[in-house]
mmCIF file of C-alpha atoms and ligand atoms in Angstrom:
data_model
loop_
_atom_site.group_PDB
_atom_site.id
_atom_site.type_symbol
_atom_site.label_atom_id
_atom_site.label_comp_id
_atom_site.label_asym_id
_atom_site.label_seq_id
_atom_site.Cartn_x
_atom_site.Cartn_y
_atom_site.Cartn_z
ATOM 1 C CA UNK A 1 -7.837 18.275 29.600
ATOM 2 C CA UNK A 2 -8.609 15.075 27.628
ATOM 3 C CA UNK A 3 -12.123 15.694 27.636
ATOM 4 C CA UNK A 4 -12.317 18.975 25.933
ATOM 5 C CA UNK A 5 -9.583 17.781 23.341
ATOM 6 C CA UNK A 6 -10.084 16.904 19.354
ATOM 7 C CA UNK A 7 -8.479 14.990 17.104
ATOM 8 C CA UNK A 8 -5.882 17.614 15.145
ATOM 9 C CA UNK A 9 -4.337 16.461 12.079
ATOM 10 C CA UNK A 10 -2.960 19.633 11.034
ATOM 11 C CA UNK A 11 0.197 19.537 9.112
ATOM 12 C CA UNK A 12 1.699 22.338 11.157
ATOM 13 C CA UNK A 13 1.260 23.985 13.705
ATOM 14 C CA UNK A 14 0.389 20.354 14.629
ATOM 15 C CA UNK A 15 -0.674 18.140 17.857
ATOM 16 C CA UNK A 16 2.009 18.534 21.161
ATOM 17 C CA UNK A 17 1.626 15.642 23.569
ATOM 18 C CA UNK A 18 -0.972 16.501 26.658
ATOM 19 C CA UNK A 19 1.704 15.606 29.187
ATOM 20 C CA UNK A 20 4.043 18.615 27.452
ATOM 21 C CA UNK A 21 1.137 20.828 27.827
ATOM 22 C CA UNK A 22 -0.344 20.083 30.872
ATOM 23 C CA UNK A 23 3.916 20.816 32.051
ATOM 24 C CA UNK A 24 3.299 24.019 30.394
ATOM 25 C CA UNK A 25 0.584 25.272 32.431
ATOM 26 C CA UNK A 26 1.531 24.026 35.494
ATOM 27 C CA UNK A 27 5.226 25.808 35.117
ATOM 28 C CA UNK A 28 3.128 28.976 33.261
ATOM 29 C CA UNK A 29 2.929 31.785 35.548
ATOM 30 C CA UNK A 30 5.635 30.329 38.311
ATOM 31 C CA UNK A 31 8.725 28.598 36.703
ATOM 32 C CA UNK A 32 9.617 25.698 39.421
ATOM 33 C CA UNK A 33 9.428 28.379 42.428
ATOM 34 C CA UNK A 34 11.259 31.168 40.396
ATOM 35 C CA UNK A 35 8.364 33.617 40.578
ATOM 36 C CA UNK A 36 8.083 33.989 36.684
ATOM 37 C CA UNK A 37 7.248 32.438 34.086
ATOM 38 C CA UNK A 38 9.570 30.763 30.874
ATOM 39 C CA UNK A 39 8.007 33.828 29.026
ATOM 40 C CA UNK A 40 9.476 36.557 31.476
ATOM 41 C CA UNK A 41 13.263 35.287 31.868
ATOM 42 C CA UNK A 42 16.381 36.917 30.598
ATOM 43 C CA UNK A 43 17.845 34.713 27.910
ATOM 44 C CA UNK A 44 21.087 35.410 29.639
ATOM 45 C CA UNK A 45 20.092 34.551 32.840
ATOM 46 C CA UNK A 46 21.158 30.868 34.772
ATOM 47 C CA UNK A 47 17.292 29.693 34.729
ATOM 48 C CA UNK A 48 17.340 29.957 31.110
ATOM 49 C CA UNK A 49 20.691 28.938 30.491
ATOM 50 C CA UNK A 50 19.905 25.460 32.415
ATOM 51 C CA UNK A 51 16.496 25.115 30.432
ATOM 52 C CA UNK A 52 18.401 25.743 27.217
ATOM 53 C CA UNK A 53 21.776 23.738 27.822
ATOM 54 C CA UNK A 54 18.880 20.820 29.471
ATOM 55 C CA UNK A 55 16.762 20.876 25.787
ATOM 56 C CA UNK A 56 19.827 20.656 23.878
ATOM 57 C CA UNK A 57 21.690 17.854 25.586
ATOM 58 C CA UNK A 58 18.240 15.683 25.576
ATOM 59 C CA UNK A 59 18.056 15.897 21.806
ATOM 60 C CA UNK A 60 21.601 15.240 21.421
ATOM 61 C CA UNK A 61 21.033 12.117 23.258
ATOM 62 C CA UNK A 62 17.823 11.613 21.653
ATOM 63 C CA UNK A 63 19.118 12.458 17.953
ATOM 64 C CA UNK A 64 22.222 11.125 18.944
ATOM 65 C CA UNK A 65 24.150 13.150 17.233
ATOM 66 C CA UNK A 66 28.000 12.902 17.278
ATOM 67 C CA UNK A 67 30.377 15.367 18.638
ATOM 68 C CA UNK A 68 31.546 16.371 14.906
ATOM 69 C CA UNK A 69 27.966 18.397 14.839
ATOM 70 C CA UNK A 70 26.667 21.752 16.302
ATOM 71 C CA UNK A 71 22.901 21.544 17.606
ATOM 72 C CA UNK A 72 21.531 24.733 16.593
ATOM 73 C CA UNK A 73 18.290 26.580 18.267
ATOM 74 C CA UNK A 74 17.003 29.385 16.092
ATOM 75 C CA UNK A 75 14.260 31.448 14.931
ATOM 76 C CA UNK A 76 13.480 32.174 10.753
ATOM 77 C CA UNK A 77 11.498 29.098 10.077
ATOM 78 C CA UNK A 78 12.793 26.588 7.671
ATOM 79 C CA UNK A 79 12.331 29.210 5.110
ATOM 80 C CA UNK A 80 15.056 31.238 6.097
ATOM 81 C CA UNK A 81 17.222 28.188 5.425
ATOM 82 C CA UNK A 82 16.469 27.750 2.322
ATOM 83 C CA UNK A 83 18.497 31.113 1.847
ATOM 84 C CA UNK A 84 20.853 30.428 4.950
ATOM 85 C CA UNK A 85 22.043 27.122 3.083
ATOM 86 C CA UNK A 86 23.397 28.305 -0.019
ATOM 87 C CA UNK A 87 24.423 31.794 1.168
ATOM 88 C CA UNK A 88 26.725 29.020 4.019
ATOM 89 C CA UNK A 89 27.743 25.557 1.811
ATOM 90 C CA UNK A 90 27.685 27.080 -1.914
ATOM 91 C CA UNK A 91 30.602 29.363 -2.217
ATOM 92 C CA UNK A 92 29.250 30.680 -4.894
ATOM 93 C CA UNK A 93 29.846 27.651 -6.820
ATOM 94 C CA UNK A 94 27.161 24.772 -7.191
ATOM 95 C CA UNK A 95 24.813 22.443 -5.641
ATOM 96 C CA UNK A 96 22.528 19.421 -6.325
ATOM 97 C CA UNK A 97 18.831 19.850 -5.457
ATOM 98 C CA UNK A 98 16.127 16.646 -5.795
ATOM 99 C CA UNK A 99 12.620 18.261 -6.037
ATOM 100 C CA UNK A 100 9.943 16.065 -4.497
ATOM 101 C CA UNK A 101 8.065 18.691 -3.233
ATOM 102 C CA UNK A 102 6.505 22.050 -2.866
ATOM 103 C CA UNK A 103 9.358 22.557 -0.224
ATOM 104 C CA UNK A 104 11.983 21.840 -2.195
ATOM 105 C CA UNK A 105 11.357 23.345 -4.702
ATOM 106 C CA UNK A 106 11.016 26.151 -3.150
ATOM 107 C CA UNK A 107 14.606 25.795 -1.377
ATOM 108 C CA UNK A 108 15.925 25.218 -4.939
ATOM 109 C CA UNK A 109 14.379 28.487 -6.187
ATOM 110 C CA UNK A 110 16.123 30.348 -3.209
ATOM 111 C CA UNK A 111 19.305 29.036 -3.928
ATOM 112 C CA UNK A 112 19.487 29.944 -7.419
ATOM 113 C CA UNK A 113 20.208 33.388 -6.162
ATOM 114 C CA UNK A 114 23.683 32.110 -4.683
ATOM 115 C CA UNK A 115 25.070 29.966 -7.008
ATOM 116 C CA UNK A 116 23.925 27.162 -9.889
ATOM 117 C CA UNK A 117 21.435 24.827 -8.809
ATOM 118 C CA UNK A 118 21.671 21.501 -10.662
ATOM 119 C CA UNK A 119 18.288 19.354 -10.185
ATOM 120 C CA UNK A 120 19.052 16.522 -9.680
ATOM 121 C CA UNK A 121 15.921 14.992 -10.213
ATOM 122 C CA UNK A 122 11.922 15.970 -9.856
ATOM 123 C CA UNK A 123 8.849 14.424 -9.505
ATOM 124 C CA UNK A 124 6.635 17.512 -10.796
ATOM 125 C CA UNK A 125 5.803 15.320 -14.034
ATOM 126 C CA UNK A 126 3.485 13.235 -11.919
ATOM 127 C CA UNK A 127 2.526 15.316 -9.469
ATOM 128 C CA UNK A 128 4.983 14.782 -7.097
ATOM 129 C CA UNK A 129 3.183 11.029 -6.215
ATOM 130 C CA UNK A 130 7.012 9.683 -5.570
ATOM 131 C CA UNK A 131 10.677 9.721 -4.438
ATOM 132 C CA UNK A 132 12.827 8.809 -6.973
ATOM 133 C CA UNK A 133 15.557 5.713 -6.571
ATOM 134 C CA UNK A 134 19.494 6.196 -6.039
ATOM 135 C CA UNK A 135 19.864 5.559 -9.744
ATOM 136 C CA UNK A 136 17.866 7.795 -10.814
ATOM 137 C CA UNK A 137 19.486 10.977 -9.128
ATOM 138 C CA UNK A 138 21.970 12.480 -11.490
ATOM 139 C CA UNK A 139 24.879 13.853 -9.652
ATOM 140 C CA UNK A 140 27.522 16.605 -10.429
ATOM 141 C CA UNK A 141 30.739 16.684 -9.838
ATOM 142 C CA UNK A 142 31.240 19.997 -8.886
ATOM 143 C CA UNK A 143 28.520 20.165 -6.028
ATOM 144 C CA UNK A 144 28.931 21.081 -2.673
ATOM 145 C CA UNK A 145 26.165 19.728 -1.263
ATOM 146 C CA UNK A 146 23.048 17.013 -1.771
ATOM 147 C CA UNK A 147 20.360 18.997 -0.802
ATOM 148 C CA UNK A 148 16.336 16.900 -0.246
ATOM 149 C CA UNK A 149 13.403 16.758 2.182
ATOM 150 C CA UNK A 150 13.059 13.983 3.890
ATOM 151 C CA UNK A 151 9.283 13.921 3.984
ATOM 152 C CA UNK A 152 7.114 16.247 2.023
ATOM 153 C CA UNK A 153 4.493 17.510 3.842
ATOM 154 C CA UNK A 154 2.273 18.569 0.828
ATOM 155 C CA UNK A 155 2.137 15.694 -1.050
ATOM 156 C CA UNK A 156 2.651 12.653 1.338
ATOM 157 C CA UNK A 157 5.688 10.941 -0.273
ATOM 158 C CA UNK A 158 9.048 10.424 2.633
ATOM 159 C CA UNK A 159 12.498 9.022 1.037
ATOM 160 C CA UNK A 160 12.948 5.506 2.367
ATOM 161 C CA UNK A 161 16.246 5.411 2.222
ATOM 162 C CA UNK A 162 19.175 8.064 2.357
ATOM 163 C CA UNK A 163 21.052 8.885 -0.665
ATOM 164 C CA UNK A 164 24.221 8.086 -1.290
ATOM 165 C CA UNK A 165 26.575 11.312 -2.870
ATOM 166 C CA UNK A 166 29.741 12.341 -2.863
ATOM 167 C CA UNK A 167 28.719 15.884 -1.817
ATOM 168 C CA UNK A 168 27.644 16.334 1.970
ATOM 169 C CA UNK A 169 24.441 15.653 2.683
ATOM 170 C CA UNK A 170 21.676 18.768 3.188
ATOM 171 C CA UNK A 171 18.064 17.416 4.357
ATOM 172 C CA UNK A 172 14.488 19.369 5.337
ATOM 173 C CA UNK A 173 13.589 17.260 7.770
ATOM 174 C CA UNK A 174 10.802 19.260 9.255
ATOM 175 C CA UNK A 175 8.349 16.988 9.092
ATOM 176 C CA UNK A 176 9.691 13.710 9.998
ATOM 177 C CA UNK A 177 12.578 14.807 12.573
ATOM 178 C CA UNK A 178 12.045 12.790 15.563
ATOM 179 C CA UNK A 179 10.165 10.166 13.922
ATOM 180 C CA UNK A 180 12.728 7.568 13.500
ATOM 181 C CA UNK A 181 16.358 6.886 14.366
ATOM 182 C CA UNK A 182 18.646 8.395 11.909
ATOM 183 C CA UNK A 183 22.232 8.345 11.520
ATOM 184 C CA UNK A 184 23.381 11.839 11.795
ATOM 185 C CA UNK A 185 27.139 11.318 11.037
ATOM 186 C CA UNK A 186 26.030 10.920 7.370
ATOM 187 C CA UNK A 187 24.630 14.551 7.434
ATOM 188 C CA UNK A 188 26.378 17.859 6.480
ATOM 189 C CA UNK A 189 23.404 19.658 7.481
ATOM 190 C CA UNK A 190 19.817 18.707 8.978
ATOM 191 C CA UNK A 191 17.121 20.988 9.900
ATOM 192 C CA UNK A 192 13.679 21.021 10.861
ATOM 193 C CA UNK A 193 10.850 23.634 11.392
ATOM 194 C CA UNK A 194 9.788 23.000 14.835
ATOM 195 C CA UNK A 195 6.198 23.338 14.595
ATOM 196 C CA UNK A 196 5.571 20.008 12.440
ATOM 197 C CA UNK A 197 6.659 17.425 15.240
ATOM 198 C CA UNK A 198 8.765 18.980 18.076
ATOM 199 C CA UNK A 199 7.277 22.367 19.417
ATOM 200 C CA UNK A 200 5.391 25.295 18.564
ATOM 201 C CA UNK A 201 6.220 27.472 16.016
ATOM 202 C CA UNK A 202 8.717 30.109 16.497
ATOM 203 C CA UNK A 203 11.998 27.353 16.670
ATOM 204 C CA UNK A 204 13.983 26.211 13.918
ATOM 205 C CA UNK A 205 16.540 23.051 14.534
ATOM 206 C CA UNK A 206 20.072 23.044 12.189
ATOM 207 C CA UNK A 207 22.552 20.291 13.401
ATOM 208 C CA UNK A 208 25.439 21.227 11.379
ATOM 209 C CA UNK A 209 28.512 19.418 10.939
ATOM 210 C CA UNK A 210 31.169 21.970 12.234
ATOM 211 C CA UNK A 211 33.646 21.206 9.233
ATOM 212 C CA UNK A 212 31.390 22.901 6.980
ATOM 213 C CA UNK A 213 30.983 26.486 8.915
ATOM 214 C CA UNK A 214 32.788 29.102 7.869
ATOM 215 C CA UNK A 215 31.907 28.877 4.078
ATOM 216 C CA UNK A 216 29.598 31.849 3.862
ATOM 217 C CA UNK A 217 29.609 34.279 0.742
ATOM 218 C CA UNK A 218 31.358 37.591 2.685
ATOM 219 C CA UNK A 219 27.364 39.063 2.541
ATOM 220 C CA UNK A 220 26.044 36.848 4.397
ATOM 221 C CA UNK A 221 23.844 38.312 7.452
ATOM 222 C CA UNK A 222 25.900 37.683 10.564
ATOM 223 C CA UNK A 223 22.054 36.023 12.317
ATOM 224 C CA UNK A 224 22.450 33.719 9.523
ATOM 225 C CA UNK A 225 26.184 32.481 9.615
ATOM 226 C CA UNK A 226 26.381 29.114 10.985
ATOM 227 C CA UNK A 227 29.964 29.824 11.856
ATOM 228 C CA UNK A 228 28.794 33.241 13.982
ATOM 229 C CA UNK A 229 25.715 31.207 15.595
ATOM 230 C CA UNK A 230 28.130 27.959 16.441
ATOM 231 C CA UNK A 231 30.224 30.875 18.179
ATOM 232 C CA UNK A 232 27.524 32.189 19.847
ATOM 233 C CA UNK A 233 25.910 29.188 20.957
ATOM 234 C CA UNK A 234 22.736 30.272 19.072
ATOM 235 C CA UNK A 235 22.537 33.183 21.903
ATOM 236 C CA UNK A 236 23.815 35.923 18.638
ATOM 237 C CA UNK A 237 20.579 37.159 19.786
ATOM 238 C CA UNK A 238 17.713 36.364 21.609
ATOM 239 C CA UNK A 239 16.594 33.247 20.786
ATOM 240 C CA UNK A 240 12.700 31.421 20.799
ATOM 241 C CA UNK A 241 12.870 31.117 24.899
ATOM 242 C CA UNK A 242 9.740 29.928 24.854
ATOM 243 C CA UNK A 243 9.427 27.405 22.083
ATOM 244 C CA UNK A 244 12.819 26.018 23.398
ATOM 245 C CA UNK A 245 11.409 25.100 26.930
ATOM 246 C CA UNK A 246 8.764 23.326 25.118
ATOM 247 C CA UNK A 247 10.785 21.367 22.816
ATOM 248 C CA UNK A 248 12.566 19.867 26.483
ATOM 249 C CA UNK A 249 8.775 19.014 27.471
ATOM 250 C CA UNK A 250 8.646 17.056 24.282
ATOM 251 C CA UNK A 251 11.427 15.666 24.657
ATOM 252 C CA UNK A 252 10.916 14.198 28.038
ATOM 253 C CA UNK A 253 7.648 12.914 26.652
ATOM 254 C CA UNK A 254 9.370 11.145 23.726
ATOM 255 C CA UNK A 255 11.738 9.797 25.928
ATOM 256 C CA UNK A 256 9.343 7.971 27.680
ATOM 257 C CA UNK A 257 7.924 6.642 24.393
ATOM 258 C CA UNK A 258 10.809 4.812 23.795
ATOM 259 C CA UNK A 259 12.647 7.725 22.134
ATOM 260 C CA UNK A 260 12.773 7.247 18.245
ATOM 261 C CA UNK A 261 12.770 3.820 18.117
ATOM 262 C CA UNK A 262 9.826 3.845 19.647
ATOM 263 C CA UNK A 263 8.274 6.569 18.098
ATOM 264 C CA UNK A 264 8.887 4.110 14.614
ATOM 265 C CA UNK A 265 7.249 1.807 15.804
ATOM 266 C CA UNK A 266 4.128 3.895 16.640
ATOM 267 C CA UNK A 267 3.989 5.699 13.145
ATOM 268 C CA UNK A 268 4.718 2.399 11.121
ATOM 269 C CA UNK A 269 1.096 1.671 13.028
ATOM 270 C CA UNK A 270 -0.616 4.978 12.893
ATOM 271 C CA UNK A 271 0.123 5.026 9.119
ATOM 272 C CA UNK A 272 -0.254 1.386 8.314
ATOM 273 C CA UNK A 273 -3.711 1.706 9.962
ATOM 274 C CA UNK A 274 -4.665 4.328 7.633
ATOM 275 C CA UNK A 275 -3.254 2.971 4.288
ATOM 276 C CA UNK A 276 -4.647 -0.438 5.071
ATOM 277 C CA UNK A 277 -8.461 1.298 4.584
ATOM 278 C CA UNK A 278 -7.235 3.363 1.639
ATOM 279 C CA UNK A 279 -6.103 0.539 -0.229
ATOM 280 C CA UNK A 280 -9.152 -1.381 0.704
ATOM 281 C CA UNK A 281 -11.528 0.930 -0.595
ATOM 282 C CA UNK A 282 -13.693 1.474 -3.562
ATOM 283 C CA UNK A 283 -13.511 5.426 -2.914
ATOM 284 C CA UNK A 284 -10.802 6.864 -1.902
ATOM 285 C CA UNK A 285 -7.293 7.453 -4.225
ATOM 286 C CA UNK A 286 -4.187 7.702 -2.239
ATOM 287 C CA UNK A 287 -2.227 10.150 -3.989
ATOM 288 C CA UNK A 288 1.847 8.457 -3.359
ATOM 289 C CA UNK A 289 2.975 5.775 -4.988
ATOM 290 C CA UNK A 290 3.330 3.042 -2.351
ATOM 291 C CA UNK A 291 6.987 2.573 -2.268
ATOM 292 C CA UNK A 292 7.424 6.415 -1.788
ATOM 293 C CA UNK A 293 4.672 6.806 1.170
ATOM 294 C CA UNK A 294 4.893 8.968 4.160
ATOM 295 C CA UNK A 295 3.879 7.703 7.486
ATOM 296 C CA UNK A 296 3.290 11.526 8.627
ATOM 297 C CA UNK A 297 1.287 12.769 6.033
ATOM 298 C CA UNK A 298 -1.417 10.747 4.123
ATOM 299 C CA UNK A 299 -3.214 12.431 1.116
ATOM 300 C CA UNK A 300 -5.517 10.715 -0.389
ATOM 301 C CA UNK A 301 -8.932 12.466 -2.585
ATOM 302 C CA UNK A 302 -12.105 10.818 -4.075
ATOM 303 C CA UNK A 303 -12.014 12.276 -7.024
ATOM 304 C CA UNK A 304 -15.062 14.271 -6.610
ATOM 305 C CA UNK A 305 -14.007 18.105 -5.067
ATOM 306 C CA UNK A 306 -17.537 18.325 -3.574
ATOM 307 C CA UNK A 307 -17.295 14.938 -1.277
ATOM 308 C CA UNK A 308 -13.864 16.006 -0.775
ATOM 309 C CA UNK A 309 -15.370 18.980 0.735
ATOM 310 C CA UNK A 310 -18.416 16.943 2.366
ATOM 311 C CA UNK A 311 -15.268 14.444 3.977
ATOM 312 C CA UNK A 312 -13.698 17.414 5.551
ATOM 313 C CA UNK A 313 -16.611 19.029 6.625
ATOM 314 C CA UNK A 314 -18.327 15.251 8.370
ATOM 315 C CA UNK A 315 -15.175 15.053 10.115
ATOM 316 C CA UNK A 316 -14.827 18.164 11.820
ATOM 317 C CA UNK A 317 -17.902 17.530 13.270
ATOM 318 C CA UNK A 318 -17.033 14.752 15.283
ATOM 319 C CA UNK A 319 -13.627 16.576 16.184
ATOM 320 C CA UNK A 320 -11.218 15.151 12.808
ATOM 321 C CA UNK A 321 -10.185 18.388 12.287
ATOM 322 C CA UNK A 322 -8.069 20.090 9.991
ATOM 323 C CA UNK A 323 -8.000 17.005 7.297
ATOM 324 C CA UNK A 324 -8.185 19.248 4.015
ATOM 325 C CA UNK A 325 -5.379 19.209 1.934
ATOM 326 C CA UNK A 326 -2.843 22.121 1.312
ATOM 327 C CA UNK A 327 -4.473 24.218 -1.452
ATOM 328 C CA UNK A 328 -1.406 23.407 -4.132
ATOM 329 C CA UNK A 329 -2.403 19.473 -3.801
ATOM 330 C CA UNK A 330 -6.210 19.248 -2.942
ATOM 331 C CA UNK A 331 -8.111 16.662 -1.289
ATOM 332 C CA UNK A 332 -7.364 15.863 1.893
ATOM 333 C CA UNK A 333 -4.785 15.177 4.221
ATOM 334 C CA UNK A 334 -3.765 13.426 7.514
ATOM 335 C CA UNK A 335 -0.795 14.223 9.738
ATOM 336 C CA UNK A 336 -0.050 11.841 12.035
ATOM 337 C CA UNK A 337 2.748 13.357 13.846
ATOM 338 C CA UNK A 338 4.535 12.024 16.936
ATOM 339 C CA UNK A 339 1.724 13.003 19.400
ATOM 340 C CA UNK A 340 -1.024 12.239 17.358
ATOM 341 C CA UNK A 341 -2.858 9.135 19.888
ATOM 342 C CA UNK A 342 -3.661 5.664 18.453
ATOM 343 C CA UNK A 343 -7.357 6.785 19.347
ATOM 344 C CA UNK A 344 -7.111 9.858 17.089
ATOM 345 C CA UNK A 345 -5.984 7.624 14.085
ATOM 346 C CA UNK A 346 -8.856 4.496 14.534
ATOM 347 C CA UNK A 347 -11.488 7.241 15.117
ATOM 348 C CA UNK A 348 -10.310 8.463 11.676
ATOM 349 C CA UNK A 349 -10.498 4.980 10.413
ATOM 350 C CA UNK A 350 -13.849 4.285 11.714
ATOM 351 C CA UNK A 351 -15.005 7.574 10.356
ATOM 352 C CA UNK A 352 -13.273 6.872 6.592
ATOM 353 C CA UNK A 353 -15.510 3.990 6.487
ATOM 354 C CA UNK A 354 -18.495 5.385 7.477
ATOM 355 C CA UNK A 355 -17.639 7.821 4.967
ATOM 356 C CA UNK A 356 -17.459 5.691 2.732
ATOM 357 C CA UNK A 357 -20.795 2.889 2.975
ATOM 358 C CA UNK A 358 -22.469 6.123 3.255
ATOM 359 C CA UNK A 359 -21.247 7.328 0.001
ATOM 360 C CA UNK A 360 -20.130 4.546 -2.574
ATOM 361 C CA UNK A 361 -22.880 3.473 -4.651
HETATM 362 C C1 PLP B 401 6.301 23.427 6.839
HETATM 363 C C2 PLP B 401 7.514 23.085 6.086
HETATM 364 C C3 PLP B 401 8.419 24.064 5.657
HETATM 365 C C4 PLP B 401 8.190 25.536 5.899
HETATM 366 O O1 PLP B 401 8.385 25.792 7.248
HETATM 367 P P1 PLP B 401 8.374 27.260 7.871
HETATM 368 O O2 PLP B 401 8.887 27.027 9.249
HETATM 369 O O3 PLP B 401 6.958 27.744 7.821
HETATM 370 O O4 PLP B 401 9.288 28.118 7.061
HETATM 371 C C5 PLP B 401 9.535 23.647 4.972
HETATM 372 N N1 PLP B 401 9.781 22.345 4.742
HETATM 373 C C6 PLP B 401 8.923 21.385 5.128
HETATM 374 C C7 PLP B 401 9.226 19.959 4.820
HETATM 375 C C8 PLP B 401 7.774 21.716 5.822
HETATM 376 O O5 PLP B 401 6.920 20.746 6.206
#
């Protein structure tokens, strides 16, 4: 399969491991000598029920995420949280939102439909180039809940450290889930988009700390009550069959990496590889502040939209592909998510420098 495959730094969809694939096709029209395929299987039926209880357990273990929390498997896309987590944890009342990002913004916009949104601190001023520091987030007393994203895919910047409030803890962590250990305990609420670094797209991950279900405003749609899907085991309805099976291949892969630990270690490299010739060079502007840089997503421009445009273009030739940035932030962008190879991120390097004899004068 190698041979045929390119470099994809896509920010999502993104790059699954080969091994998970490779899985995929072998198990694709014959499910381990069931005679169908993932795709074909009752939800409710004991083949699925083992792939589903098998998934869930390895990224309990993997997460490790305490007994107090729910592991949630749904579909709706991280969007649909932004709604599902005020219409849940508000009551109607308040909550604290930190705007670093296109995302969260966004999420903070939703909620204001549910309740009063106190902002507890943005980066918009400067472009979102940075994560602000503990002291700088101004807390209220009457929120129930800390809401942030841990890494924003858009602009490049990931919170270094997890903030300390009085209110539980809500976090986007769809694009750096899986990416390093984290200590779940201090969460009220995590979720992830699956299509950025676990799966394809079509699965959305909520670990929710049980105490908090059972909060929702009386409308709230019964697919989008945490206390009704805990109940339910995420089975209200069907659920992403498919994209769940997937997410155990990754899993197993990831295990073998040296589960998040190890995965740290690899993106500390990946990204230190990449920042090391950005910070080196004559032509290229990273866009974060270093103190506030993401180790999944690297933007970075030269300042001229028409060798942005040439960069992209040069690299998708030798199979770099999908390195423009998102069209709110411009220039260009590199995900190095959890499967992206070593290879994939020094034949970006080698092509960045290329890039750039070629061009500085
Ligand atoms: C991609 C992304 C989203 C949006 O995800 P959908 O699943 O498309 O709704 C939200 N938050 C972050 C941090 C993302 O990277």
């Amino acid at each position: 399969m190698s041979r045929d495959r390119v470099y994809n730094f896509s920010a999502g969809p993104s790059v699954l491991p080969e091994s998970a694939l490779e899985s995929a096709r072998r198990d694709l029209p014959d499910y381990k000598g069931c005679g169908i395929s993932v795709m074909e299987m009752s939800h409710r039926s004991p083949m699925f029920q083992e792939i589903f209880d098998t998934t869930k357990a390895r990224l309990k273990t993997v997460l490790r995420v305490p007994d107090s929390h729910e592991i949630l498997l749904l579909q709706g896309g991280a969007t649909l949280q932004f709604a599902a987590i005020p219409m849940n944890l508000m009551e109607g009342a308040a909550a604290d939102y930190a705007v670093t990002g296109h995302f969260s913004n966004r999420a903070a916009k939703e909620a204001e439909k549910y309740g009063a949104v106190h902002i507890a601190c943005s980066s918009a001023d400067s472009g979102f180039d940075r994560i602000p520091t503990q002291e700088r987030l101004q807390l209220s007393p009457d929120a129930k809940y800390f809401y942030y994203c841990a890494n924003n895919t858009i602009y490049g910047t990931e919170w270094q450290y997890v903030p300390e409030t009085a209110a539980p803890l809500v976090c986007d962590m769809s694009s750096d889930i899986l990416s390093k250990p984290v200590d779940v305990s201090r969460f009220g609420l995590i979720y992830a988009g699956a299509q950025k670094n676990m799966a394809p797209a079509g699965l959305t991950v909520v670990i929710i700390d049980k105490a908090l279900a059972g909060r929702e405003l009386p409308y709230t749609p019964q697919i989008m009550s945490y206390k009704t899907l805990i109940e339910s085991d995420s089975m209200l309805n069907t659920p992403p069959c498919w994209c769940i099976y997937m997410l155990g291949l990754v899993l197993e892969w990831l295990e073998g990496q040296g589960g998040v630990e190890g995965m740290e270690q690899i993106k500390r490299e990946r990204a230190r590889r990449v920042y090391e010739v950005l910070d080196n060079s004559r032509l290229y502007i990273p866009h974060a502040e270093i103190g506030s840089r993401s180790d999944m997503n690297i933007t970075f421009r030269t300042g001229d939209k028409e060798l942005d445009a040439e960069f992209v273009k040069g690299a998708a030739a030798r199979g770099l592909l999908n390195l423009k940035g998102h069209k709110v932030a411009g220039g260009m962008r590199a995900s190095l998510y959890n499967a992206m190879p070593m290879e994939g991120v020094d034949a970006l390097t080698d092509y960045m420098k290329e890039f750039e004899a070629k061009h500085h004068v």
